[in-house]
Short mmCIF file of N, CA and C in Angstrom, two decimals:
data_model
loop_
_atom_site.label_atom_id
_atom_site.label_comp_id
_atom_site.label_asym_id
_atom_site.label_seq_id
_atom_site.Cartn_x
_atom_site.Cartn_y
_atom_site.Cartn_z
N MET H 1 13.02 24.65 -53.00
CA MET H 1 13.74 24.87 -51.76
C MET H 1 13.08 24.12 -50.60
N LEU H 2 11.77 24.27 -50.48
CA LEU H 2 11.04 23.62 -49.40
C LEU H 2 11.03 22.10 -49.59
N ASP H 3 10.95 21.67 -50.86
CA ASP H 3 10.98 20.23 -51.13
C ASP H 3 12.31 19.61 -50.73
N SER H 4 13.40 20.33 -50.96
CA SER H 4 14.71 19.78 -50.60
C SER H 4 14.86 19.71 -49.07
N PHE H 5 14.25 20.65 -48.34
CA PHE H 5 14.29 20.61 -46.88
C PHE H 5 13.53 19.40 -46.36
N PHE H 6 12.33 19.17 -46.91
CA PHE H 6 11.55 18.00 -46.49
C PHE H 6 12.25 16.70 -46.89
N GLN H 7 12.92 16.70 -48.02
CA GLN H 7 13.69 15.52 -48.44
C GLN H 7 14.82 15.27 -47.45
N PHE H 8 15.48 16.35 -46.99
CA PHE H 8 16.54 16.23 -46.00
C PHE H 8 15.99 15.64 -44.70
N LEU H 9 14.86 16.15 -44.23
CA LEU H 9 14.24 15.64 -43.01
C LEU H 9 13.91 14.16 -43.14
N GLN H 10 13.36 13.79 -44.28
CA GLN H 10 13.00 12.39 -44.50
C GLN H 10 14.24 11.50 -44.54
N THR H 11 15.31 11.97 -45.15
CA THR H 11 16.54 11.20 -45.22
C THR H 11 17.14 11.01 -43.82
N VAL H 12 17.16 12.08 -43.04
CA VAL H 12 17.69 11.99 -41.67
C VAL H 12 16.85 11.03 -40.84
N ASN H 13 15.52 11.10 -40.98
CA ASN H 13 14.64 10.19 -40.25
C ASN H 13 14.88 8.74 -40.64
N GLN H 14 15.07 8.48 -41.93
CA GLN H 14 15.32 7.11 -42.38
C GLN H 14 16.65 6.58 -41.85
N LYS H 15 17.68 7.42 -41.87
CA LYS H 15 19.00 6.98 -41.43
C LYS H 15 19.07 6.80 -39.92
N THR H 16 18.24 7.52 -39.17
CA THR H 16 18.28 7.42 -37.70
C THR H 16 17.15 6.54 -37.15
N SER H 17 16.38 5.91 -38.02
CA SER H 17 15.28 5.08 -37.54
C SER H 17 15.78 3.81 -36.84
N SER H 18 17.03 3.44 -37.05
CA SER H 18 17.57 2.28 -36.34
C SER H 18 17.96 2.64 -34.90
N ILE H 19 18.11 3.94 -34.62
CA ILE H 19 18.48 4.40 -33.28
C ILE H 19 17.27 4.90 -32.52
N PHE H 20 16.45 5.72 -33.17
CA PHE H 20 15.28 6.33 -32.55
C PHE H 20 14.01 5.75 -33.14
N ASN H 21 12.98 5.60 -32.32
CA ASN H 21 11.68 5.15 -32.82
C ASN H 21 11.09 6.23 -33.70
N GLY H 22 10.91 5.94 -34.97
CA GLY H 22 10.35 6.91 -35.91
C GLY H 22 11.36 7.88 -36.47
N GLY H 23 12.61 7.79 -36.09
CA GLY H 23 13.64 8.70 -36.59
C GLY H 23 13.94 9.81 -35.60
N LEU H 24 14.99 10.56 -35.91
CA LEU H 24 15.48 11.59 -35.01
C LEU H 24 14.46 12.70 -34.78
N PHE H 25 13.89 13.22 -35.85
CA PHE H 25 12.98 14.36 -35.70
C PHE H 25 11.68 13.95 -35.02
N SER H 26 11.23 12.76 -35.29
CA SER H 26 10.04 12.26 -34.61
C SER H 26 10.31 12.12 -33.11
N ALA H 27 11.49 11.61 -32.76
CA ALA H 27 11.85 11.46 -31.36
C ALA H 27 12.00 12.82 -30.68
N LEU H 28 12.57 13.80 -31.39
CA LEU H 28 12.71 15.14 -30.82
C LEU H 28 11.36 15.80 -30.60
N ILE H 29 10.45 15.64 -31.54
CA ILE H 29 9.11 16.20 -31.38
C ILE H 29 8.40 15.55 -30.20
N THR H 30 8.51 14.24 -30.10
CA THR H 30 7.90 13.53 -28.97
C THR H 30 8.52 13.97 -27.65
N LEU H 31 9.84 14.14 -27.62
CA LEU H 31 10.53 14.61 -26.43
C LEU H 31 10.01 15.98 -26.01
N MET H 32 9.87 16.88 -26.97
CA MET H 32 9.37 18.22 -26.66
C MET H 32 7.93 18.17 -26.16
N LEU H 33 7.10 17.32 -26.77
CA LEU H 33 5.71 17.20 -26.31
C LEU H 33 5.64 16.65 -24.89
N ILE H 34 6.46 15.66 -24.60
CA ILE H 34 6.48 15.10 -23.24
C ILE H 34 6.93 16.16 -22.24
N LEU H 35 7.97 16.90 -22.58
CA LEU H 35 8.48 17.94 -21.69
C LEU H 35 7.44 19.03 -21.46
N VAL H 36 6.79 19.49 -22.51
CA VAL H 36 5.77 20.54 -22.38
C VAL H 36 4.58 20.03 -21.57
N CYS H 37 4.14 18.81 -21.83
CA CYS H 37 3.02 18.24 -21.07
C CYS H 37 3.37 18.10 -19.59
N CYS H 38 4.58 17.61 -19.31
CA CYS H 38 5.00 17.48 -17.91
C CYS H 38 5.06 18.83 -17.21
N LEU H 39 5.58 19.84 -17.89
CA LEU H 39 5.65 21.17 -17.29
C LEU H 39 4.26 21.75 -17.05
N LEU H 40 3.36 21.60 -18.03
CA LEU H 40 2.01 22.14 -17.87
C LEU H 40 1.25 21.45 -16.75
N VAL H 41 1.30 20.13 -16.72
CA VAL H 41 0.59 19.40 -15.66
C VAL H 41 1.22 19.69 -14.31
N SER H 42 2.54 19.84 -14.27
CA SER H 42 3.22 20.17 -13.02
C SER H 42 2.77 21.53 -12.50
N ARG H 43 2.65 22.51 -13.38
CA ARG H 43 2.17 23.83 -12.97
C ARG H 43 0.72 23.79 -12.52
N LEU H 44 -0.10 23.00 -13.22
CA LEU H 44 -1.49 22.86 -12.80
C LEU H 44 -1.60 22.24 -11.42
N VAL H 45 -0.80 21.21 -11.17
CA VAL H 45 -0.81 20.56 -9.84
C VAL H 45 -0.36 21.56 -8.78
N THR H 46 0.71 22.31 -9.05
CA THR H 46 1.21 23.30 -8.09
C THR H 46 0.15 24.36 -7.82
N ARG H 47 -0.49 24.85 -8.86
CA ARG H 47 -1.54 25.86 -8.69
C ARG H 47 -2.71 25.31 -7.88
N PHE H 48 -3.10 24.07 -8.16
CA PHE H 48 -4.20 23.46 -7.42
C PHE H 48 -3.84 23.29 -5.94
N VAL H 49 -2.61 22.85 -5.68
CA VAL H 49 -2.17 22.65 -4.29
C VAL H 49 -2.18 23.99 -3.54
N HIS H 50 -1.66 25.05 -4.18
CA HIS H 50 -1.64 26.36 -3.52
C HIS H 50 -3.05 26.88 -3.25
N ARG H 51 -3.95 26.71 -4.20
CA ARG H 51 -5.33 27.16 -3.98
C ARG H 51 -6.00 26.38 -2.87
N PHE H 52 -5.77 25.08 -2.84
CA PHE H 52 -6.35 24.27 -1.78
C PHE H 52 -5.79 24.66 -0.42
N GLN H 53 -4.49 24.93 -0.36
CA GLN H 53 -3.86 25.32 0.90
C GLN H 53 -4.40 26.67 1.39
N GLU H 54 -4.73 27.58 0.47
CA GLU H 54 -5.30 28.86 0.87
C GLU H 54 -6.70 28.69 1.44
N LYS H 55 -7.48 27.80 0.84
CA LYS H 55 -8.86 27.59 1.30
C LYS H 55 -8.91 26.75 2.58
N HIS H 56 -8.01 25.79 2.71
CA HIS H 56 -8.00 24.88 3.84
C HIS H 56 -6.61 24.84 4.47
N PRO H 57 -6.24 25.86 5.23
CA PRO H 57 -4.87 25.90 5.78
C PRO H 57 -4.56 24.76 6.74
N GLN H 58 -5.58 24.20 7.39
CA GLN H 58 -5.33 23.10 8.33
C GLN H 58 -4.95 21.82 7.59
N ARG H 59 -5.23 21.73 6.32
CA ARG H 59 -4.88 20.53 5.53
C ARG H 59 -3.75 20.82 4.55
N GLY H 60 -2.95 21.83 4.84
CA GLY H 60 -1.88 22.22 3.92
C GLY H 60 -0.83 21.16 3.72
N SER H 61 -0.42 20.52 4.81
CA SER H 61 0.63 19.50 4.68
C SER H 61 0.12 18.29 3.91
N GLN H 62 -1.16 17.99 4.06
CA GLN H 62 -1.75 16.87 3.33
C GLN H 62 -1.71 17.13 1.83
N MET H 63 -2.12 18.31 1.41
CA MET H 63 -2.12 18.61 -0.02
C MET H 63 -0.70 18.75 -0.56
N GLN H 64 0.20 19.25 0.27
CA GLN H 64 1.58 19.35 -0.16
C GLN H 64 2.16 17.96 -0.41
N PHE H 65 1.83 17.01 0.46
CA PHE H 65 2.27 15.63 0.30
C PHE H 65 1.71 15.03 -0.99
N ILE H 66 0.42 15.21 -1.23
CA ILE H 66 -0.20 14.70 -2.44
C ILE H 66 0.41 15.36 -3.68
N GLY H 67 0.68 16.66 -3.58
CA GLY H 67 1.32 17.36 -4.70
C GLY H 67 2.69 16.79 -5.02
N HIS H 68 3.48 16.50 -3.98
CA HIS H 68 4.80 15.90 -4.21
C HIS H 68 4.68 14.51 -4.84
N LEU H 69 3.71 13.74 -4.40
CA LEU H 69 3.50 12.41 -5.01
C LEU H 69 3.14 12.54 -6.48
N LEU H 70 2.24 13.47 -6.80
CA LEU H 70 1.83 13.66 -8.19
C LEU H 70 2.99 14.15 -9.05
N HIS H 71 3.78 15.09 -8.54
CA HIS H 71 4.95 15.57 -9.28
C HIS H 71 5.93 14.43 -9.55
N SER H 72 6.19 13.64 -8.54
CA SER H 72 7.14 12.52 -8.71
C SER H 72 6.64 11.52 -9.74
N ALA H 73 5.38 11.14 -9.64
CA ALA H 73 4.82 10.18 -10.59
C ALA H 73 4.83 10.75 -12.01
N LEU H 74 4.51 12.01 -12.14
CA LEU H 74 4.48 12.65 -13.45
C LEU H 74 5.86 12.64 -14.10
N TRP H 75 6.89 13.02 -13.35
CA TRP H 75 8.23 13.08 -13.94
C TRP H 75 8.82 11.70 -14.18
N VAL H 76 8.46 10.73 -13.36
CA VAL H 76 8.92 9.35 -13.63
C VAL H 76 8.31 8.86 -14.94
N LEU H 77 7.02 9.11 -15.13
CA LEU H 77 6.38 8.72 -16.39
C LEU H 77 6.99 9.46 -17.57
N GLY H 78 7.33 10.73 -17.39
CA GLY H 78 7.97 11.49 -18.45
C GLY H 78 9.33 10.93 -18.82
N VAL H 79 10.10 10.55 -17.82
CA VAL H 79 11.43 9.97 -18.09
C VAL H 79 11.29 8.64 -18.84
N PHE H 80 10.32 7.82 -18.42
CA PHE H 80 10.12 6.56 -19.14
C PHE H 80 9.63 6.82 -20.57
N GLY H 81 8.82 7.85 -20.77
CA GLY H 81 8.39 8.21 -22.12
C GLY H 81 9.56 8.61 -23.00
N VAL H 82 10.50 9.33 -22.44
CA VAL H 82 11.70 9.72 -23.19
C VAL H 82 12.57 8.49 -23.46
N LEU H 83 12.73 7.63 -22.47
CA LEU H 83 13.55 6.43 -22.67
C LEU H 83 13.00 5.53 -23.77
N PHE H 84 11.68 5.50 -23.91
CA PHE H 84 11.09 4.66 -24.94
C PHE H 84 11.33 5.20 -26.34
N GLN H 85 11.80 6.42 -26.48
CA GLN H 85 12.07 6.97 -27.81
C GLN H 85 13.40 6.48 -28.39
N VAL H 86 14.31 6.08 -27.53
CA VAL H 86 15.61 5.57 -27.99
C VAL H 86 15.53 4.05 -27.94
N LYS H 87 15.76 3.42 -29.08
CA LYS H 87 15.60 1.97 -29.17
C LYS H 87 16.52 1.22 -28.21
N ALA H 88 17.73 1.72 -27.99
CA ALA H 88 18.65 1.04 -27.08
C ALA H 88 18.14 1.11 -25.64
N PHE H 89 17.48 2.19 -25.28
CA PHE H 89 16.96 2.34 -23.93
C PHE H 89 15.59 1.71 -23.75
N GLU H 90 14.93 1.39 -24.84
CA GLU H 90 13.58 0.82 -24.76
C GLU H 90 13.59 -0.49 -23.97
N GLN H 91 14.54 -1.35 -24.27
CA GLN H 91 14.63 -2.62 -23.56
C GLN H 91 15.01 -2.40 -22.10
N ILE H 92 15.88 -1.42 -21.85
CA ILE H 92 16.26 -1.10 -20.48
C ILE H 92 15.06 -0.57 -19.71
N ALA H 93 14.27 0.28 -20.35
CA ALA H 93 13.09 0.84 -19.69
C ALA H 93 12.07 -0.24 -19.34
N VAL H 94 11.87 -1.18 -20.25
CA VAL H 94 10.95 -2.28 -19.98
C VAL H 94 11.49 -3.12 -18.81
N SER H 95 12.79 -3.37 -18.82
CA SER H 95 13.39 -4.14 -17.73
C SER H 95 13.28 -3.40 -16.40
N LEU H 96 13.46 -2.08 -16.42
CA LEU H 96 13.34 -1.28 -15.20
C LEU H 96 11.92 -1.32 -14.66
N LEU H 97 10.94 -1.23 -15.55
CA LEU H 97 9.54 -1.28 -15.11
C LEU H 97 9.22 -2.64 -14.49
N ALA H 98 9.65 -3.70 -15.15
CA ALA H 98 9.38 -5.04 -14.61
C ALA H 98 10.18 -5.27 -13.32
N GLY H 99 11.42 -4.85 -13.32
CA GLY H 99 12.27 -5.03 -12.15
C GLY H 99 11.79 -4.23 -10.95
N SER H 100 11.22 -3.05 -11.19
CA SER H 100 10.74 -2.25 -10.07
C SER H 100 9.55 -2.91 -9.39
N GLY H 101 8.73 -3.59 -10.14
CA GLY H 101 7.61 -4.32 -9.53
C GLY H 101 8.10 -5.47 -8.67
N ILE H 102 9.09 -6.20 -9.17
CA ILE H 102 9.65 -7.32 -8.41
C ILE H 102 10.38 -6.79 -7.17
N ALA H 103 11.13 -5.70 -7.33
CA ALA H 103 11.85 -5.12 -6.19
C ALA H 103 10.88 -4.62 -5.13
N ALA H 104 9.78 -4.00 -5.56
CA ALA H 104 8.78 -3.53 -4.60
C ALA H 104 8.18 -4.69 -3.82
N LEU H 105 7.94 -5.80 -4.49
CA LEU H 105 7.42 -6.98 -3.82
C LEU H 105 8.42 -7.52 -2.80
N CYS H 106 9.68 -7.61 -3.19
CA CYS H 106 10.72 -8.12 -2.27
C CYS H 106 10.90 -7.20 -1.07
N VAL H 107 10.96 -5.90 -1.31
CA VAL H 107 11.12 -4.94 -0.21
C VAL H 107 9.89 -4.98 0.68
N GLY H 108 8.73 -5.10 0.09
CA GLY H 108 7.50 -5.15 0.88
C GLY H 108 7.45 -6.36 1.79
N LEU H 109 7.86 -7.51 1.28
CA LEU H 109 7.85 -8.71 2.11
C LEU H 109 8.95 -8.67 3.18
N ALA H 110 10.09 -8.07 2.84
CA ALA H 110 11.21 -8.05 3.78
C ALA H 110 11.01 -7.06 4.92
N SER H 111 10.30 -6.00 4.67
CA SER H 111 10.17 -4.96 5.71
C SER H 111 8.70 -4.62 5.94
N GLN H 112 7.93 -5.60 6.30
CA GLN H 112 6.50 -5.39 6.50
C GLN H 112 6.21 -4.41 7.62
N GLU H 113 6.95 -4.48 8.72
CA GLU H 113 6.68 -3.59 9.85
C GLU H 113 7.01 -2.14 9.51
N VAL H 114 8.13 -1.93 8.85
CA VAL H 114 8.52 -0.57 8.46
C VAL H 114 7.51 0.00 7.47
N LEU H 115 7.14 -0.81 6.48
CA LEU H 115 6.16 -0.35 5.50
C LEU H 115 4.80 -0.13 6.14
N SER H 116 4.47 -0.92 7.14
CA SER H 116 3.22 -0.72 7.86
C SER H 116 3.21 0.65 8.53
N ASN H 117 4.32 1.01 9.16
CA ASN H 117 4.42 2.33 9.78
C ASN H 117 4.39 3.44 8.74
N LEU H 118 5.02 3.21 7.59
CA LEU H 118 5.02 4.20 6.52
C LEU H 118 3.60 4.41 5.99
N VAL H 119 2.89 3.32 5.74
CA VAL H 119 1.52 3.42 5.25
C VAL H 119 0.62 4.09 6.29
N SER H 120 0.85 3.78 7.58
CA SER H 120 0.09 4.44 8.64
C SER H 120 0.34 5.94 8.62
N GLY H 121 1.59 6.34 8.43
CA GLY H 121 1.91 7.76 8.34
C GLY H 121 1.26 8.44 7.15
N VAL H 122 1.24 7.74 6.02
CA VAL H 122 0.59 8.28 4.83
C VAL H 122 -0.91 8.44 5.08
N PHE H 123 -1.54 7.44 5.69
CA PHE H 123 -2.97 7.54 5.98
C PHE H 123 -3.26 8.65 6.98
N LEU H 124 -2.40 8.82 7.97
CA LEU H 124 -2.57 9.92 8.92
C LEU H 124 -2.50 11.27 8.19
N ASN H 125 -1.57 11.35 7.24
CA ASN H 125 -1.42 12.59 6.49
C ASN H 125 -2.60 12.82 5.55
N LEU H 126 -3.10 11.77 4.94
CA LEU H 126 -4.19 11.93 3.98
C LEU H 126 -5.53 12.18 4.64
N PHE H 127 -5.87 11.39 5.67
CA PHE H 127 -7.20 11.47 6.25
C PHE H 127 -7.28 12.45 7.41
N HIS H 128 -6.12 12.85 7.92
CA HIS H 128 -6.04 13.91 8.92
C HIS H 128 -7.06 13.75 10.04
N PRO H 129 -6.98 12.67 10.85
CA PRO H 129 -7.98 12.43 11.89
C PRO H 129 -7.88 13.42 13.05
N PHE H 130 -6.75 14.09 13.19
CA PHE H 130 -6.62 15.12 14.20
C PHE H 130 -5.70 16.20 13.66
N SER H 131 -5.79 17.39 14.25
CA SER H 131 -4.99 18.50 13.76
C SER H 131 -4.12 19.05 14.87
N ILE H 132 -3.34 20.06 14.56
CA ILE H 132 -2.42 20.66 15.52
C ILE H 132 -3.23 21.28 16.66
N GLY H 133 -2.82 20.98 17.88
CA GLY H 133 -3.51 21.51 19.05
C GLY H 133 -4.47 20.52 19.69
N ASP H 134 -4.80 19.43 19.02
CA ASP H 134 -5.68 18.41 19.60
C ASP H 134 -4.92 17.65 20.68
N ARG H 135 -5.66 17.15 21.65
CA ARG H 135 -5.07 16.36 22.73
C ARG H 135 -5.33 14.88 22.43
N VAL H 136 -4.27 14.09 22.40
CA VAL H 136 -4.36 12.67 22.08
C VAL H 136 -3.86 11.88 23.29
N THR H 137 -4.63 10.86 23.71
CA THR H 137 -4.24 10.03 24.84
C THR H 137 -4.13 8.58 24.37
N ILE H 138 -3.01 7.96 24.68
CA ILE H 138 -2.82 6.54 24.41
C ILE H 138 -2.99 5.84 25.75
N GLN H 139 -4.14 5.20 25.92
CA GLN H 139 -4.49 4.62 27.22
C GLN H 139 -3.59 3.45 27.60
N SER H 140 -3.21 2.64 26.63
CA SER H 140 -2.41 1.46 26.96
C SER H 140 -1.03 1.85 27.50
N LEU H 141 -0.52 3.02 27.08
CA LEU H 141 0.78 3.48 27.58
C LEU H 141 0.65 4.52 28.69
N GLY H 142 -0.55 5.04 28.86
CA GLY H 142 -0.76 6.06 29.88
C GLY H 142 -0.09 7.38 29.51
N VAL H 143 -0.05 7.67 28.22
CA VAL H 143 0.61 8.89 27.74
C VAL H 143 -0.45 9.82 27.14
N THR H 144 -0.32 11.12 27.43
CA THR H 144 -1.22 12.11 26.83
C THR H 144 -0.40 13.08 26.03
#
């Protein structure tokens, strides 16, 4: 009985190996592992962010920003991991990865001033040179 089940699994894997990398069951196991890993790491990041915010409430927005960046990067990597399991999407995923690098370069060159302001905002959020309630004076504009 058990041998016939394993024979069935092997037959299904062989017949679906032209669609999925390693066959259907291998792709499903990999999909489940990627999903579980993404969920676990996502919960760990959330827990770390909450603990840091409790200890350092003045830097809460900074850690929340970093947490959102980590969550986004984690799920993007998870989606690409899933796409690589389907042979038809594998080429698309490679093209998307290469194309995103080229697109980032084009957008970066086209909007240097906007990206400069964005990077400045990110650095302000990360390094937190001043906090709520501080008095800031811009001498060149005469504004406080």
